[in-house]
PQR file of N, CA, C, O and H, with PARSE charges and radii, in Angstrom:
ATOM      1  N   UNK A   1       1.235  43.229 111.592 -0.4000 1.5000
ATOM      2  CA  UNK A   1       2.117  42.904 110.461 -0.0000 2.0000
ATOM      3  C   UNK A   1       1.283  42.486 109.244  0.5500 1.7000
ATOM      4  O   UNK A   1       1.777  42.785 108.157 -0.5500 1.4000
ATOM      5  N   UNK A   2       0.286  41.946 109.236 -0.4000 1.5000
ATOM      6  CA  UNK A   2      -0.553  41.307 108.421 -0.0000 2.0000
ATOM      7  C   UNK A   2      -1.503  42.250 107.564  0.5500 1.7000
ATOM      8  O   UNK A   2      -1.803  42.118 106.377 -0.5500 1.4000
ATOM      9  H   UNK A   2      -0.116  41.704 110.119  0.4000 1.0000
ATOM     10  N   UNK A   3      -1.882  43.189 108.420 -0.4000 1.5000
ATOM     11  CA  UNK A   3      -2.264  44.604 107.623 -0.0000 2.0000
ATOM     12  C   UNK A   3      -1.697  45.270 107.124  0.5500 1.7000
ATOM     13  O   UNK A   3      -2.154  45.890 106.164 -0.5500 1.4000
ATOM     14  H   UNK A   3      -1.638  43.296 109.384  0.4000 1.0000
ATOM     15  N   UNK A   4      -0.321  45.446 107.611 -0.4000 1.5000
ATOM     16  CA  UNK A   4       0.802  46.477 106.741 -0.0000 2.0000
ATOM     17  C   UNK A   4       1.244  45.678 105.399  0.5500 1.7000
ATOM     18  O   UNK A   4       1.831  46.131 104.416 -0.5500 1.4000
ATOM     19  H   UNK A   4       0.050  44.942 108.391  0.4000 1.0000
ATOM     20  N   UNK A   5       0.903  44.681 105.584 -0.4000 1.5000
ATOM     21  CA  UNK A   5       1.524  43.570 104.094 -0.0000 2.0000
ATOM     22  C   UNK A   5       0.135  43.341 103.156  0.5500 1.7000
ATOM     23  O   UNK A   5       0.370  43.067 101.979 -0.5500 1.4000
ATOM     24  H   UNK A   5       0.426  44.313 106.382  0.4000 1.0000
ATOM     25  N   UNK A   6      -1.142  43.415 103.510 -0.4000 1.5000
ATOM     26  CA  UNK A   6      -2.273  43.608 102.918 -0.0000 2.0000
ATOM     27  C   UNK A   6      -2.122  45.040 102.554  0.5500 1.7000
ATOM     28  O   UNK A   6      -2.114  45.350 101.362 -0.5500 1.4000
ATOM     29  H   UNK A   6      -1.334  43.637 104.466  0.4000 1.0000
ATOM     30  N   UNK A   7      -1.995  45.989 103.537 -0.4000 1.5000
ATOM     31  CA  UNK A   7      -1.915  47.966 102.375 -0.0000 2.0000
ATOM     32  C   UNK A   7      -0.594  47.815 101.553  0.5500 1.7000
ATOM     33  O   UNK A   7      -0.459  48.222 100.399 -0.5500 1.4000
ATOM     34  H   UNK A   7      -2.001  45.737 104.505  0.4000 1.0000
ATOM     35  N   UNK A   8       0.347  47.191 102.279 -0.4000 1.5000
ATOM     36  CA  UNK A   8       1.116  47.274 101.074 -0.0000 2.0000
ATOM     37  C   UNK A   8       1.273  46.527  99.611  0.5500 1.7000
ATOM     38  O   UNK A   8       2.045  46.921  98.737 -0.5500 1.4000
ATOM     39  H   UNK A   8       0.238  46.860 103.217  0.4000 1.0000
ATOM     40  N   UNK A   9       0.443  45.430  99.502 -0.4000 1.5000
ATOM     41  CA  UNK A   9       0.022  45.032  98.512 -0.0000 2.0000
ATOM     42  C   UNK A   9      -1.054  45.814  97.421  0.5500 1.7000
ATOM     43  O   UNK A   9      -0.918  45.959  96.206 -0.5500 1.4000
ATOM     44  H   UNK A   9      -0.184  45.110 100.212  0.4000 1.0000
ATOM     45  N   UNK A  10      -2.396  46.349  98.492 -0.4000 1.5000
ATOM     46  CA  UNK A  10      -3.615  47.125  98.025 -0.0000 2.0000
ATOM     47  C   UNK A  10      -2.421  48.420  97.391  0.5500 1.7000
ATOM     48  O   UNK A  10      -2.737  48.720  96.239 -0.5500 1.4000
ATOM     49  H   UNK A  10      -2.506  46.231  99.479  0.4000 1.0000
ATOM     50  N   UNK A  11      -1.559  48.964  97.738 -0.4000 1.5000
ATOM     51  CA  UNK A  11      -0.913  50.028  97.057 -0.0000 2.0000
ATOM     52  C   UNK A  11       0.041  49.851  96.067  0.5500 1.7000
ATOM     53  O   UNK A  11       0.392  50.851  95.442 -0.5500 1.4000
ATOM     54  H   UNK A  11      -1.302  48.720  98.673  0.4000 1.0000
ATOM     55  N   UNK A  12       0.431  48.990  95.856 -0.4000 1.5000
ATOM     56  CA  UNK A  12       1.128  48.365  94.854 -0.0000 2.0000
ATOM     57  C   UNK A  12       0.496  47.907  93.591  0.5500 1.7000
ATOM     58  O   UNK A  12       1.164  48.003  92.562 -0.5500 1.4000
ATOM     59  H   UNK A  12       0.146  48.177  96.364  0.4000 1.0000
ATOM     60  N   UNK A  13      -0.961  47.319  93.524 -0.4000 1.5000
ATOM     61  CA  UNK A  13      -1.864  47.262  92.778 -0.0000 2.0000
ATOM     62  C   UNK A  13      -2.307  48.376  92.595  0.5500 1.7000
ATOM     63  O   UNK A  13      -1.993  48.707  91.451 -0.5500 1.4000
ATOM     64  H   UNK A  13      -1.504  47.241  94.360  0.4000 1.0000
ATOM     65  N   UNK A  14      -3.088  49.454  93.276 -0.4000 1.5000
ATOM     66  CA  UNK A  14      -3.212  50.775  92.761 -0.0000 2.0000
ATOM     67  C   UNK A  14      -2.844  51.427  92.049  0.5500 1.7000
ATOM     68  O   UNK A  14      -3.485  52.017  91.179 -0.5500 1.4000
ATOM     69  H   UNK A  14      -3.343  49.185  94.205  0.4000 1.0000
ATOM     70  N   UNK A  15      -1.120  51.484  92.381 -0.4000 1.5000
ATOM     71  CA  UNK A  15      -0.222  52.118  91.874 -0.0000 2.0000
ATOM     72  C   UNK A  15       0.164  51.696  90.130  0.5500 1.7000
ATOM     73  O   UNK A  15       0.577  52.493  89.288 -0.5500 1.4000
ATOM     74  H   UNK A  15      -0.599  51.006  93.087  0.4000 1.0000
ATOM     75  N   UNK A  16      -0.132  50.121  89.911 -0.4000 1.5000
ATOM     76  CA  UNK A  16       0.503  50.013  88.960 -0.0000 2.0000
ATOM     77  C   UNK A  16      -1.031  50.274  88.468  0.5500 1.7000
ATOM     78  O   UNK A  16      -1.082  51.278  87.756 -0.5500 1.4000
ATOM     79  H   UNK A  16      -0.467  49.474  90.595  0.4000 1.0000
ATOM     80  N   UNK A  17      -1.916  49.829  88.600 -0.4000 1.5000
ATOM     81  CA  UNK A  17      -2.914  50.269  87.741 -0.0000 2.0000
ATOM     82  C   UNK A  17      -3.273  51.060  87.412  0.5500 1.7000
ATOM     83  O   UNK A  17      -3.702  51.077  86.258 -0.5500 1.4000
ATOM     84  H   UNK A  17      -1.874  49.014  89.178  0.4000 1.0000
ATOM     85  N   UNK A  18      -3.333  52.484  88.414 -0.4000 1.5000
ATOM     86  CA  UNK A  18      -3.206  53.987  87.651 -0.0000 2.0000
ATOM     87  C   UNK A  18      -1.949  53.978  86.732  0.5500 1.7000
ATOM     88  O   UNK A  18      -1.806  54.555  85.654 -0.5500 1.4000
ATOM     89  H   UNK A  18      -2.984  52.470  89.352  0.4000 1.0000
ATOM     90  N   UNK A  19      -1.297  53.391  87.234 -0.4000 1.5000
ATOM     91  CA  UNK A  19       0.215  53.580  85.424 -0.0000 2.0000
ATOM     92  C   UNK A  19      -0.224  52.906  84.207  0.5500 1.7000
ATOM     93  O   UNK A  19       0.110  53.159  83.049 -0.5500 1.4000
ATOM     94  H   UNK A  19      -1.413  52.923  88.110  0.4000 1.0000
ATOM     95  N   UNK A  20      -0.939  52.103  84.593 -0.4000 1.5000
ATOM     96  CA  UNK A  20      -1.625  51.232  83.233 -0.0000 2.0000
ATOM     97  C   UNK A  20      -2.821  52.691  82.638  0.5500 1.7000
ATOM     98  O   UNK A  20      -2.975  53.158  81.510 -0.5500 1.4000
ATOM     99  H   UNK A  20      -1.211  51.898  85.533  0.4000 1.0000
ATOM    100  N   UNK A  21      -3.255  52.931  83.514 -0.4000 1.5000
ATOM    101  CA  UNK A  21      -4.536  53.318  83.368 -0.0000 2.0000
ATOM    102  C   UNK A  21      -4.038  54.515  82.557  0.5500 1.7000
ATOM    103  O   UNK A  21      -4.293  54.587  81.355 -0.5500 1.4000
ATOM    104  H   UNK A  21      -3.130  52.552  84.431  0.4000 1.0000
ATOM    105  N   UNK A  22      -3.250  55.565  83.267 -0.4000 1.5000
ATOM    106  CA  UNK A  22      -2.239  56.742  82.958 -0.0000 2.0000
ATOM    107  C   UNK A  22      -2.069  56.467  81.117  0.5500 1.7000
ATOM    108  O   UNK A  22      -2.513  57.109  80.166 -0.5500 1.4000
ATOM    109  H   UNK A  22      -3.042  55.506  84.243  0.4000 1.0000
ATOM    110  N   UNK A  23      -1.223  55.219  81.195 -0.4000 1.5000
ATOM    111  CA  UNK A  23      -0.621  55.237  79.613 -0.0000 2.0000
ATOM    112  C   UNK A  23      -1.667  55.145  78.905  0.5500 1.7000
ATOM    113  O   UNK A  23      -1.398  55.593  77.790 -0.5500 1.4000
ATOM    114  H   UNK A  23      -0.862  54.697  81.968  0.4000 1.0000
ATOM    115  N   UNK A  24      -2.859  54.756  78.969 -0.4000 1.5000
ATOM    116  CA  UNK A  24      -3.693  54.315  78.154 -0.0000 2.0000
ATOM    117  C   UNK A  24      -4.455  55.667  77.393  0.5500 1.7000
ATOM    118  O   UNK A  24      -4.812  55.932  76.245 -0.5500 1.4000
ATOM    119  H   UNK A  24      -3.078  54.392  79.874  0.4000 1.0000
ATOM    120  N   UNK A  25      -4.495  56.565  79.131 -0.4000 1.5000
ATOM    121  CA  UNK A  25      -5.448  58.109  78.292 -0.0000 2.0000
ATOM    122  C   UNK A  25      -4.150  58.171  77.548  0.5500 1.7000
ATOM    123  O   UNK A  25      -4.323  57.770  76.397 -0.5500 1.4000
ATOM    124  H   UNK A  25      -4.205  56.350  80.064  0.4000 1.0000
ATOM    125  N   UNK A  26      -2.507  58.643  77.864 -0.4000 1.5000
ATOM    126  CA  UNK A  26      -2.130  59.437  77.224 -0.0000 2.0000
ATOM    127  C   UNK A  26      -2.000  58.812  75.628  0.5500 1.7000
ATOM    128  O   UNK A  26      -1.927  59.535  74.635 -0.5500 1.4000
ATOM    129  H   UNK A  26      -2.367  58.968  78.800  0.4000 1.0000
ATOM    130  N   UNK A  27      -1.989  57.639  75.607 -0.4000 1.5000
ATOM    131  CA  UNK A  27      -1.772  56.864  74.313 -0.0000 2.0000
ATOM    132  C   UNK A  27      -2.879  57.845  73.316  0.5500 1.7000
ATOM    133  O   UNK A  27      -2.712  58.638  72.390 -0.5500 1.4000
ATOM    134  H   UNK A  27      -2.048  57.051  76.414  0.4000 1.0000
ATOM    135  N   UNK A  28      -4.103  57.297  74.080 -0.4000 1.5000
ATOM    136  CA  UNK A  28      -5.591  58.126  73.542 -0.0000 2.0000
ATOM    137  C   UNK A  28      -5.246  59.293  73.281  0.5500 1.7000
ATOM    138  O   UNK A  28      -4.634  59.514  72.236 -0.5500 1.4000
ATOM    139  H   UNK A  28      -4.239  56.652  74.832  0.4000 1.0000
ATOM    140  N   UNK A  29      -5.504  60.142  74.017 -0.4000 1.5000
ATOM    141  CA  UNK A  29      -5.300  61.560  73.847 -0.0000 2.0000
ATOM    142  C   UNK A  29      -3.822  61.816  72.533  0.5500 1.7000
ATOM    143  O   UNK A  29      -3.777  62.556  71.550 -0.5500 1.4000
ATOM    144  H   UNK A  29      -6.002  59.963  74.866  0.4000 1.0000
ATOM    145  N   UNK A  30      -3.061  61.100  72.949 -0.4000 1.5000
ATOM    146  CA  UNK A  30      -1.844  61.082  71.238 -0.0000 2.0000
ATOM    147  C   UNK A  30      -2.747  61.101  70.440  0.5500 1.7000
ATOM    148  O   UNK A  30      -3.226  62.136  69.976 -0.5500 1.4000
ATOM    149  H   UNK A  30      -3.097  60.499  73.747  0.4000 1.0000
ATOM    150  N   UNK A  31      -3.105  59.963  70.170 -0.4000 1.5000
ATOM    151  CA  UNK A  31      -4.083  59.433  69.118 -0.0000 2.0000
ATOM    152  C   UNK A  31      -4.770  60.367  68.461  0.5500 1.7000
ATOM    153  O   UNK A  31      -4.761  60.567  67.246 -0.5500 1.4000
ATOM    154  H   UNK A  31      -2.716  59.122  70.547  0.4000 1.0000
ATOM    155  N   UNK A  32      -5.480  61.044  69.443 -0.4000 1.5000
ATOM    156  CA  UNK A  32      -6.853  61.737  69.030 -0.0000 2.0000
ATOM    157  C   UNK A  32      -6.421  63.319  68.876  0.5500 1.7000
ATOM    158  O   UNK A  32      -7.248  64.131  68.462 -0.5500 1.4000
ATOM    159  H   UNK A  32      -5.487  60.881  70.429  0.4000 1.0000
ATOM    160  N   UNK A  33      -5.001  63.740  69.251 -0.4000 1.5000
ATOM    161  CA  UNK A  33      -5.025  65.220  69.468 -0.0000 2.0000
ATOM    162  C   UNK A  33      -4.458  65.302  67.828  0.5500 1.7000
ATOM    163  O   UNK A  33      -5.013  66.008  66.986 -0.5500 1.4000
ATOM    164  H   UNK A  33      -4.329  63.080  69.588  0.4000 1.0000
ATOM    165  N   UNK A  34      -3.532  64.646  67.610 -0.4000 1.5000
ATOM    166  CA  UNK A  34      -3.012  65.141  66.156 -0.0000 2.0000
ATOM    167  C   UNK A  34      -4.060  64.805  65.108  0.5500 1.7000
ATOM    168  O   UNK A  34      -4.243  65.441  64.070 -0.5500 1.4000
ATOM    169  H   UNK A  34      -3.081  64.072  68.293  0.4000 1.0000
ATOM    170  N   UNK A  35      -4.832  63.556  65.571 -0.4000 1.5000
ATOM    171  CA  UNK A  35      -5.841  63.321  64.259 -0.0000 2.0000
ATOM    172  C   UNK A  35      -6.964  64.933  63.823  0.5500 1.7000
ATOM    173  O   UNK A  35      -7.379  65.344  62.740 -0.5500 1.4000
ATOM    174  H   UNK A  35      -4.683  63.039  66.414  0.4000 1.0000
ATOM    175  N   UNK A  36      -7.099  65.374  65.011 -0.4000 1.5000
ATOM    176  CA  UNK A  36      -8.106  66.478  65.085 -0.0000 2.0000
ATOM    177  C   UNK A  36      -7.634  67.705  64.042  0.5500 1.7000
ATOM    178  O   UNK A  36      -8.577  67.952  63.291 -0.5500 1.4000
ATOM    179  H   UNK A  36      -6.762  65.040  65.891  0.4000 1.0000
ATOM    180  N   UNK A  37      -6.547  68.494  63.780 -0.4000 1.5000
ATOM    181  CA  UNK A  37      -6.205  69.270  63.665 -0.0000 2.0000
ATOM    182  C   UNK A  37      -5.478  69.176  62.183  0.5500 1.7000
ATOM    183  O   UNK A  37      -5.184  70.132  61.465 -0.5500 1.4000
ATOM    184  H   UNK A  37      -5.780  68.293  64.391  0.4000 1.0000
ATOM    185  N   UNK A  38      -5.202  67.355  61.836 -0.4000 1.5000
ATOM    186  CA  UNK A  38      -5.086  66.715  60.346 -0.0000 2.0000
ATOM    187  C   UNK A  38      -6.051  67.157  59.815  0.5500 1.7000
ATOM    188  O   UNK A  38      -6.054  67.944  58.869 -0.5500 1.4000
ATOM    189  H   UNK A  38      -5.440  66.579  62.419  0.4000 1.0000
ATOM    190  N   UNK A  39      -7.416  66.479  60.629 -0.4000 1.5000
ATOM    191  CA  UNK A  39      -8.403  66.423  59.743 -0.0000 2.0000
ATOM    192  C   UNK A  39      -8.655  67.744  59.021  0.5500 1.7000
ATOM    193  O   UNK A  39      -8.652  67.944  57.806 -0.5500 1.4000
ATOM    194  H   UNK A  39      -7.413  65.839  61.397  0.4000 1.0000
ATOM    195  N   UNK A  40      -8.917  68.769  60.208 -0.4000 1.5000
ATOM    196  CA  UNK A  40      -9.267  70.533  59.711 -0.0000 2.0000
ATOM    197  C   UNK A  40      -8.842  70.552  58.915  0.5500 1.7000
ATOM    198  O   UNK A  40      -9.454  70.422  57.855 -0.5500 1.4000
ATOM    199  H   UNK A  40      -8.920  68.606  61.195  0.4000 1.0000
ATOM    200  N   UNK A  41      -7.542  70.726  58.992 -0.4000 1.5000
ATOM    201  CA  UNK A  41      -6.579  71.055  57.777 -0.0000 2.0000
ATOM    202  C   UNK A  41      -6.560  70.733  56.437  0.5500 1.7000
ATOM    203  O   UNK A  41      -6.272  71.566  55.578 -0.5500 1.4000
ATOM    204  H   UNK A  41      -7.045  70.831  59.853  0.4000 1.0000
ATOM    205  N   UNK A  42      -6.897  69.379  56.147 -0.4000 1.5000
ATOM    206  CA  UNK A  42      -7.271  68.702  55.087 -0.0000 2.0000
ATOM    207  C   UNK A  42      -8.452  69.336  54.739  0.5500 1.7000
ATOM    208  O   UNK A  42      -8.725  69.618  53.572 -0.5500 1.4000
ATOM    209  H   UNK A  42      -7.131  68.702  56.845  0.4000 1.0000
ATOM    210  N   UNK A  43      -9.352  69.639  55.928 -0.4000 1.5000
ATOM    211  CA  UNK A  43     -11.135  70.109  54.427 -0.0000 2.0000
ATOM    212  C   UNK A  43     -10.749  71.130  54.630  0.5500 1.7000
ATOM    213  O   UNK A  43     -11.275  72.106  54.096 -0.5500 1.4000
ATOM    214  H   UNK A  43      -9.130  69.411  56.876  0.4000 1.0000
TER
END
């Protein structure tokens, strides 16, 4: 019982931290995909 409540904790932390982790590229990648193609355009 004590191990199934330790993995199920270790996966619960995983889990939310790849979602943290997740939003953060896609935030980035927002960020950086439209700036790229502003910039061209402009020079």
């Amino acid at each position: 019982m004590t191990q199934m409540f330790v993995y199920g904790i270790a996966a619960i932390v995983v889990s939310v931290g790849a979602a943290l982790f997740a939003r953060q590229r896609r935030a980035a990648y927002a960020v950086v995909r439209p700036a790229r193609p502003r910039r061209s355009r402009v020079r």
